[in-house]
Amino acid sequence: MRFKHLHELNTICTAESKTIARLMIEEQVQETNTPEADVVRQMSEYYQVMKEAVRKGLTEDTTSRSGLTGGDGKKMAEYIRQGETCSGDASALAMAYALCVSEVNASMGRIVATPTAGSCGIIPGVFISSQERFGWSDEHLVNGLFCAGAIGYVIANNSFISGAEGGCQAEVGSAIGMAAGAMVELRGGTPEQVVHAVGLALKNTLGLICDPVAGLVEIPCIVRNGLGAVTALAAADMALAGVRSAIPSDEVIDVMLEVGSAMPSRHRETAQGGLAQTPTGRKMMEKLAKPKAKRAEPEAESEPESTKNNSKEQA
Amino acid sequence: MRFKDVFSIIGPSMTGPSSSHTAGAARLGRIARQWLGSTPERARLTLYGSFADTYQGHGTDLALIGGLLDYVTDDPRIPDAEEYAEQAGMEVEFFTSGLPAPHPNTVKIELWHGERQCSLVGASIGGGSVSVHTLNDFRVQISGEFPTLVLRHSDKAGVLASVTSTISSSGVNIGYMQVDRKARDGEALTAMEMDGAPSAEMLKRLQSLDHVLDIRVIDLKRGVEPDAV
């Protein structure tokens, strides 16, 4: 890839008068030696999976295997139909769709990791609700996914995208930054505005811990996806209005790495802290406790081979 | 770069609820199955770190079993993988371990089918991407992102030269290669990530080379295949 940082995305696209989506498609073709038609077809298929997840969340039973969650996306959609919303119908619909997709995920339904499964509701929530509002073609939205992918590629390779590594700021935060930036490009904003949208969005999620109740991708993940979709729309609006991220967006990504690396392990998807260890969170965990698998027997135990050489691997 | 392309960020299409615990686990299971070369008769899986702590709630166990059955990450049968494993005559045992591991989401997979036995240690590194650290206790570093040729061979001078020249004459580029051996003159294993899938012709020529014991192709992009031991 010809870029590793957001400022490079901006420089190359501005110099070559390209959208970020176009650059990402060209780089993907070059990097993987795959015809453009195949690359675009793959992304189009992913977009159809996202739409199907929204439909499923709105119409089918999304009760999770644990029984803790499900049905909130439908509730939001019904609430929008009944009257005026507090956050505006556009925000509320993005939230409803994000909840739907995230609930389908929790119920072991089919979704697309964007960038992860824990954050899979935000991009579909923002994209599909905006497509309905603005009457965009699928092709336009598929381009938006390439733009989001370019942003995620930069975040993932300079910081992290998984809650286990960097907390929820890495997971939901990355998705919000990706959705915000892509939304700017979909609305015709410049690459520079895209980059500012990412920084503005990420600043608002820094420090977010990953504290899933009972270790499941449900509480608070689903709600964070819903609210994340709204944050993405808001950050896109700020950038399109000309608001700039005073701290350059690449530096914000570095801060995410710093904060996530300093986060104690109890706040990184282990369910040993945060909401997971509240009295209610603990009760939920106890209620769901299943008989555990046996501990590996000492005679059969052998340390994974690369432990000694590879202690930094998780960074 | 840890994440190599746009589809390691957007994608995979998968069965929820966790790209690390479910999609990554399914891919590790599928790599292990391809390394064995067939549906295992018996599988023993040892989970480390966060995998050990939360695998049941995430369906990590079901995804691993699904992978062993050659299911791709969004196969709708994954939630019921235990039943399908039973139908396939596959016996699966799970263990957890508190020992330190290379990554918070690590699994050791040991498989048996008839005379053949194999093992793998791998980690799910985020967003459904995986990293395999050992194959049969040989050190490797493979991602499953590319068609990967794994050769078991004797540690003899000239084996690698004849292998690479056979591959080069087939016009395929090697992107990454790692060699490890048990002992001098003992068994060795070479893993090669390639830019393109190896042809049947290339595999036949490699198999006929002196000192080459066994060849497996690991390729998550290829379709699901029938058993062939």
XYZ file of C-alpha atoms in Angstrom:
544
model
C 0.000 0.000 0.000
C 1.237 3.488 -0.783
C -0.056 4.865 2.513
C 0.381 4.065 6.171
C -0.957 7.303 7.666
C -4.044 9.437 7.168
C -2.021 12.469 6.081
C -0.590 10.343 3.251
C -4.107 9.376 2.171
C -4.931 13.069 1.976
C -1.715 14.021 0.164
C -1.933 11.281 -2.477
C -5.660 11.752 -3.134
C -5.363 15.531 -3.347
C -2.331 15.374 -5.659
C -3.956 12.800 -7.939
C -7.500 14.226 -7.693
C -8.884 10.921 -6.444
C -11.324 9.962 -3.773
C -10.008 7.818 -0.942
C -12.294 5.030 -2.172
C -10.704 5.104 -5.645
C -7.184 5.040 -4.185
C -8.095 2.123 -1.893
C -9.532 0.116 -4.805
C -6.399 0.719 -6.901
C -4.091 -0.182 -4.022
C -6.071 -3.343 -3.275
C -5.863 -4.424 -6.926
C -2.119 -3.786 -6.963
C -1.389 -5.363 -3.583
C -3.376 -8.559 -4.074
C -2.993 -8.875 -7.856
C -6.763 -9.298 -8.134
C -8.877 -7.822 -10.950
C -10.802 -4.694 -9.946
C -14.113 -6.334 -10.827
C -13.434 -9.106 -8.266
C -12.403 -6.677 -5.559
C -15.543 -4.593 -6.076
C -17.745 -7.702 -6.269
C -16.409 -8.932 -2.914
C -17.215 -5.607 -1.269
C -20.666 -5.514 -2.900
C -21.395 -8.941 -1.428
C -20.419 -7.675 1.998
C -22.798 -4.729 1.586
C -25.656 -7.115 0.800
C -24.850 -9.108 3.961
C -25.067 -5.845 5.947
C -28.466 -5.008 4.450
C -29.731 -8.506 5.172
C -28.609 -8.159 8.810
C -30.607 -4.917 9.164
C -33.650 -6.610 7.654
C -33.256 -9.587 9.951
C -32.863 -7.367 13.005
C -36.038 -5.462 12.123
C -38.192 -8.518 11.405
C -36.865 -11.613 13.166
C -36.216 -12.756 16.707
C -32.789 -11.509 17.767
C -32.745 -12.946 21.269
C -29.146 -13.888 21.963
C -28.033 -17.355 23.030
C -27.568 -16.059 26.581
C -31.070 -14.572 26.537
C -29.695 -11.270 27.870
C -30.357 -9.142 24.788
C -32.465 -8.784 21.643
C -35.337 -6.772 20.236
C -34.010 -3.268 20.968
C -33.500 -2.415 17.287
C -37.178 -3.159 16.642
C -38.144 -1.038 19.649
C -36.191 1.928 18.270
C -37.741 1.560 14.812
C -41.217 1.440 16.344
C -40.449 4.493 18.497
C -39.411 6.474 15.400
C -42.715 5.607 13.722
C -44.693 6.858 16.722
C -43.557 10.459 16.756
C -40.797 12.997 17.018
C -37.457 11.740 18.327
C -35.035 13.605 20.596
C -31.975 13.169 18.403
C -33.693 13.624 15.036
C -35.072 10.882 12.825
C -31.883 10.481 10.800
C -29.825 9.818 13.926
C -32.509 7.638 15.454
C -32.776 5.479 12.336
C -28.991 5.029 12.133
C -29.150 3.989 15.785
C -32.028 1.556 15.172
C -30.213 -0.138 12.290
C -26.935 -0.302 14.226
C -28.751 -1.973 17.130
C -30.372 -4.433 14.708
C -27.078 -5.551 13.174
C -25.371 -5.775 16.526
C -28.225 -7.912 17.870
C -28.047 -10.229 14.878
C -24.361 -10.585 15.720
C -25.055 -11.442 19.367
C -27.578 -14.076 18.262
C -24.905 -15.788 16.109
C -26.486 -14.529 12.896
C -24.516 -13.481 9.808
C -22.784 -10.092 9.805
C -19.661 -8.500 8.352
C -16.826 -7.599 10.731
C -16.394 -3.804 10.284
C -13.678 -3.791 11.512
C -14.668 -6.396 14.125
C -17.858 -8.250 14.998
C -18.191 -6.331 18.269
C -18.392 -3.111 16.246
C -20.321 -4.529 13.276
C -23.427 -2.339 13.703
C -21.980 1.143 13.234
C -21.074 1.196 9.534
C -24.275 -0.577 8.367
C -26.337 1.663 10.687
C -24.843 4.836 9.220
C -24.646 3.598 5.615
C -28.031 1.953 5.151
C -30.028 4.674 6.894
C -28.183 7.326 4.842
C -28.775 5.408 1.617
C -32.525 5.461 2.293
C -32.438 9.161 3.182
C -30.349 10.381 0.239
C -31.445 7.823 -2.356
C -27.895 6.694 -3.080
C -27.082 3.687 -5.298
C -25.516 0.539 -3.841
C -22.439 1.316 -5.921
C -21.988 4.625 -4.092
C -22.189 2.882 -0.721
C -19.751 0.175 -1.833
C -17.286 2.962 -2.623
C -17.959 4.271 0.880
C -16.913 0.883 2.267
C -13.554 1.156 0.478
C -13.073 4.606 2.024
C -13.961 3.205 5.460
C -11.575 0.311 4.819
C -8.691 2.663 4.026
C -9.262 4.523 7.299
C -9.488 1.249 9.233
C -6.314 -0.013 7.567
C -4.440 3.037 8.883
C -5.895 2.718 12.395
C -5.264 -1.050 12.579
C -1.643 -0.781 11.448
C -0.741 2.186 13.668
C -2.813 1.349 16.713
C -5.397 -1.435 17.143
C -8.943 -2.456 16.294
C -9.690 -5.162 18.869
C -11.056 -4.645 22.369
C -8.761 -7.351 23.749
C -5.771 -5.268 22.683
C -6.870 -1.661 23.097
C -10.254 -1.523 24.818
C -13.526 -0.502 23.224
C -11.945 2.722 21.902
C -10.100 0.413 19.496
C -13.165 -1.532 18.496
C -16.234 0.730 18.534
C -13.966 3.806 18.300
C -12.333 2.618 15.068
C -15.707 1.845 13.533
C -17.007 5.298 14.444
C -13.929 6.946 12.897
C -14.301 4.813 9.757
C -18.016 5.550 9.423
C -17.533 9.276 10.072
C -14.801 9.612 7.448
C -16.664 7.542 4.879
C -19.836 9.547 5.441
C -17.910 12.756 4.648
C -16.709 11.278 1.357
C -20.173 9.935 0.518
C -21.556 13.464 0.967
C -18.901 14.881 -1.370
C -16.415 16.149 1.227
C -12.696 16.443 0.452
C -10.059 13.897 1.536
C -8.845 16.494 4.028
C -12.316 16.751 5.561
C -12.462 12.941 5.727
C -9.234 12.910 7.711
C -10.514 15.573 10.115
C -13.735 13.634 10.653
C -11.705 10.601 11.743
C -9.724 12.639 14.280
C -12.829 14.392 15.615
C -14.632 11.073 16.065
C -11.711 9.239 17.659
C -11.118 12.029 20.173
C -14.552 11.379 21.570
C -13.964 7.666 22.116
C -10.440 7.763 23.592
C -10.219 5.849 26.843
C -13.310 3.741 26.238
C -12.777 0.455 28.063
C -13.895 -2.983 26.883
C -15.960 -4.434 29.746
C -18.390 -6.977 28.314
C -20.761 -8.442 30.888
C -20.072 -12.172 31.301
C -17.490 -11.749 28.530
C -20.236 -11.681 25.903
C -20.480 -9.281 22.948
C -23.836 -7.957 24.184
C -23.822 -5.629 27.191
C -22.714 -2.846 26.669
C -21.550 -3.597 23.097
C -24.948 -3.437 21.388
C -25.864 -0.078 22.921
C -22.406 1.310 22.129
C -22.955 0.378 18.489
C -26.249 2.278 18.473
C -24.786 5.388 20.063
C -21.619 5.048 17.967
C -23.636 5.420 14.764
C -24.951 8.762 16.021
C -21.460 9.948 16.968
C -20.235 9.064 13.469
C -22.982 11.156 11.857
C -22.214 14.056 14.197
C -18.468 13.932 13.498
C -19.158 13.836 9.751
C -21.327 16.939 10.085
C -18.625 18.765 12.024
C -15.993 17.987 9.385
C -18.324 18.921 6.505
C -18.993 22.225 8.286
C -15.250 22.883 8.184
C -14.387 22.018 11.780
C -10.827 20.710 11.976
C -9.213 18.303 14.386
C -6.733 20.643 16.101
C -4.607 17.639 17.056
C -3.806 15.980 13.702
C -5.800 12.782 13.246
C -2.663 10.606 12.921
C -1.561 11.873 16.330
C -4.977 11.009 17.752
C -4.494 7.451 16.473
C -1.111 7.349 18.241
C -2.831 8.490 21.437
C -5.271 5.619 21.094
C -2.275 3.270 21.019
C -0.791 4.960 24.091
C -4.041 4.862 26.079
C -4.870 1.299 25.071
C -1.400 0.029 25.924
C -1.670 1.628 29.379
C -5.097 0.113 30.013
C -5.089 -2.619 32.665
C -6.050 -6.059 31.397
C -9.234 -6.025 33.493
C -10.527 -3.332 31.135
C -9.576 -5.158 27.933
C -12.292 -7.683 27.164
C -11.478 -9.943 30.118
C -14.781 -9.173 31.891
C -12.773 -8.655 35.077
C -13.612 -4.969 35.450
C -15.975 -2.171 34.478
C -19.644 -2.948 33.860
C -18.880 -6.687 33.921
C -17.960 -6.497 37.622
C -20.890 -4.407 38.848
C -23.190 -6.293 41.254
C -25.688 -6.782 38.420
C -23.002 -7.730 35.912
C -21.681 -10.359 38.323
C -25.162 -11.761 38.898
C -25.669 -12.112 35.151
C -22.350 -13.877 34.824
C -23.170 -16.302 37.676
C -26.548 -17.083 36.180
C -24.960 -17.997 32.854
C -22.074 -19.992 34.291
C -21.756 -23.352 32.548
C -19.629 -26.301 33.512
C -16.143 -25.426 32.342
C -13.949 -27.659 30.253
C -11.314 -29.577 32.122
C -8.013 -27.934 32.793
C -5.404 -29.513 30.597
C -3.828 -32.456 32.424
C -0.259 -31.812 33.539
C 1.199 -34.761 31.605
C -0.477 -33.643 28.396
C 0.376 -30.012 28.898
C 2.996 -28.467 26.740
C 3.622 -24.810 26.482
C 2.731 -23.223 23.130
C 5.975 -23.337 21.228
C 6.531 -19.668 20.550
C 5.749 -18.318 24.033
C 9.318 -17.519 24.883
C 10.269 -15.835 21.650
C 7.113 -13.975 21.152
C 6.025 -12.220 24.297
C 5.546 -8.950 22.394
C 3.302 -10.516 19.784
C 0.123 -9.171 21.308
C 1.279 -5.549 21.070
C 1.997 -4.528 8.395
C -0.186 -6.635 10.651
C -3.270 -6.007 8.528
C -2.472 -6.468 4.885
C -5.441 -5.338 2.841
C -8.882 -3.762 2.821
C -10.644 -7.064 3.429
C -8.743 -7.662 6.642
C -10.579 -4.519 7.849
C -13.992 -4.818 6.130
C -14.862 -8.478 6.463
C -15.021 -11.332 6.809
C -18.675 -12.104 6.422
C -19.185 -14.215 9.507
C -21.412 -15.808 12.089
C -21.462 -13.637 15.220
C -20.715 -12.708 17.892
C -16.953 -12.045 17.891
C -14.477 -11.690 15.052
C -11.618 -12.784 17.330
C -13.473 -15.515 19.171
C -15.712 -16.786 16.376
C -14.409 -15.919 12.874
C -10.728 -16.206 13.831
C -11.459 -19.472 15.638
C -13.277 -20.908 12.604
C -10.287 -20.020 10.407
C -7.816 -21.632 12.816
C -9.952 -24.777 12.859
C -10.075 -24.835 9.075
C -6.306 -24.352 8.761
C -5.792 -27.274 11.163
C -8.180 -29.431 9.138
C -6.348 -28.587 5.916
C -3.071 -29.375 7.648
C -4.488 -32.793 8.590
C -5.978 -33.234 5.103
C -9.387 -34.592 6.111
C -12.144 -34.459 8.693
C -10.481 -35.516 11.951
C -11.748 -38.590 13.790
C -10.605 -37.098 17.047
C -9.749 -33.530 18.037
C -8.292 -32.210 21.232
C -8.392 -28.432 21.676
C -6.607 -26.522 24.438
C -7.576 -22.897 24.948
C -5.372 -20.203 26.451
C -5.910 -16.663 27.753
C -9.136 -14.924 26.802
C -10.120 -17.932 24.652
C -10.056 -20.054 27.821
C -11.976 -17.461 29.867
C -14.891 -16.723 27.555
C -15.058 -19.319 24.821
C -18.495 -20.716 25.638
C -20.334 -17.394 25.581
C -18.682 -16.452 22.302
C -19.319 -19.754 20.566
C -15.545 -20.125 20.138
C -15.933 -23.863 20.709
C -18.631 -24.100 18.013
C -16.575 -22.019 15.570
C -13.473 -24.148 16.113
C -15.514 -27.305 15.517
C -17.068 -25.668 12.448
C -13.595 -24.927 11.107
C -12.568 -28.542 11.682
C -15.586 -29.492 9.552
C -14.210 -27.159 6.819
C -16.920 -24.513 7.351
C -16.127 -20.976 6.196
C -16.609 -18.087 8.666
C -20.228 -17.345 7.715
C -21.472 -20.921 7.415
C -24.963 -20.992 8.950
C -24.231 -24.443 10.460
C -21.677 -23.028 12.929
C -24.192 -22.486 15.795
C -25.083 -26.223 15.553
C -21.546 -27.440 14.833
C -21.551 -29.875 17.774
C -24.379 -31.881 16.201
C -22.756 -31.863 12.772
C -19.481 -33.060 14.331
C -21.317 -35.943 15.946
C -22.921 -36.843 12.611
C -19.476 -36.729 10.993
C -18.151 -39.131 13.641
C -15.748 -36.537 15.015
C -14.938 -36.770 18.681
C -13.977 -33.413 20.211
C -12.542 -32.590 23.622
C -11.899 -29.107 25.014
C -9.367 -28.186 27.679
C -8.337 -24.845 29.133
C -4.869 -23.870 30.276
C -3.574 -21.076 32.472
C -0.091 -21.168 30.966
C 1.209 -18.032 29.264
C 0.602 -17.982 25.524
C 1.916 -15.909 22.613
C -1.370 -13.978 22.388
C -4.488 -13.606 24.602
C -6.512 -15.634 22.083
C -4.472 -18.775 21.522
C -5.517 -22.361 20.801
C -3.572 -25.575 20.494
C -5.298 -28.010 18.139
C -4.336 -31.680 18.041
C -5.996 -33.894 15.437
C -6.072 -37.579 14.612
C -7.288 -39.491 11.572
C -6.185 -43.097 11.191
C -2.400 -43.138 11.179
C -2.147 -39.431 10.651
C -1.762 -37.078 13.580
C -1.005 -33.375 13.513
C -0.928 -30.330 15.734
C -1.079 -26.585 15.431
C -0.753 -23.618 17.789
C -2.314 -20.422 16.530
C -3.793 -17.129 17.679
C -6.714 -14.992 16.642
C -5.213 -11.510 16.379
C -8.294 -9.353 15.785
C -10.933 -8.692 13.155
C -10.943 -12.378 12.142
C -7.254 -12.375 11.182
C -5.137 -15.246 12.509
C -1.521 -16.145 12.970
C -0.294 -19.740 13.139
C 2.793 -20.115 15.325
C 3.591 -23.825 15.100
C 2.728 -26.823 12.931
C 3.665 -30.156 14.539
C 5.905 -28.178 16.924
C 7.850 -26.643 14.026
C 7.979 -22.850 14.189
C 6.098 -21.076 11.401
C 4.495 -17.668 10.976
C 1.586 -18.029 8.590
C -1.574 -15.948 8.273
C -3.842 -18.011 6.050
C -4.246 -14.887 3.873
C -2.316 -16.507 1.020
C -2.202 -20.008 -0.443
C 0.398 -21.687 1.743
C 2.459 -24.702 0.837
C 3.672 -26.767 3.777
C 6.371 -29.343 3.081
C 7.647 -31.962 5.479
C 11.045 -33.102 4.296
C 14.368 -34.438 5.490
C 17.001 -31.928 6.529
C 19.337 -32.545 3.585
C 21.496 -30.175 1.594
C 19.892 -29.128 -1.692
C 16.269 -29.947 -0.838
C 15.241 -26.285 -0.632
C 17.075 -25.422 -3.847
C 15.207 -28.112 -5.772
C 11.900 -27.106 -4.157
C 12.260 -23.407 -4.956
C 13.475 -24.063 -8.488
C 10.457 -26.336 -9.102
C 8.162 -23.579 -7.833
C 9.932 -20.878 -9.823
C 9.669 -22.904 -13.036
C 5.891 -22.991 -12.446
C 5.905 -19.186 -12.449
C 4.618 -18.723 -8.908
C 6.196 -16.133 -6.598
C 6.970 -16.989 -2.958
C 6.056 -14.079 -0.650
C 7.262 -15.567 2.615
C 9.158 -18.684 3.581
C 10.230 -20.242 6.842
C 12.257 -23.388 7.500
C 12.600 -25.160 10.818
C 14.088 -28.532 11.696
C 13.854 -30.894 14.639
C 17.515 -31.755 14.474
C 20.386 -31.755 12.016
C 19.640 -34.452 9.399
C 16.245 -34.937 11.064
C 12.793 -33.975 9.928
C 12.306 -30.429 8.673
C 9.281 -28.345 7.771
C 9.122 -25.529 5.262
C 6.132 -23.188 5.043
C 5.749 -20.922 2.019
C 3.123 -18.246 1.479
C 2.611 -17.886 -2.279
C 1.175 -15.170 -4.503
C -0.918 -17.737 -6.366
C -2.473 -21.139 -5.725
C -0.154 -24.047 -6.597
C -1.243 -26.130 -9.590
C -1.786 -29.878 -9.357
C 1.169 -30.279 -11.738
C 3.473 -28.288 -9.437
C 2.393 -30.335 -6.415
C 3.067 -33.568 -8.295
C 6.551 -32.433 -9.245
C 7.315 -31.327 -5.686
C 6.065 -34.632 -4.273
C 8.433 -36.548 -6.546
C 11.540 -34.676 -5.328
C 14.077 -36.548 -3.194
C 13.672 -36.218 0.580
C 10.211 -34.625 0.346
C 7.977 -36.582 2.730
C 4.658 -34.865 2.472
C 2.979 -31.755 1.029
C -0.134 -29.939 2.221
C -1.769 -26.826 0.817
C -3.458 -24.483 3.263
C -5.718 -22.053 1.440
C -8.678 -20.443 3.157
C -9.834 -18.866 -0.094
C -10.376 -22.149 -1.844
C -13.786 -23.748 -1.676
C -14.789 -26.329 0.843
C -13.449 -29.690 -0.228
C -14.454 -33.326 0.131
C -12.342 -35.627 2.245
C -9.112 -36.965 0.782
C -6.593 -38.639 3.009
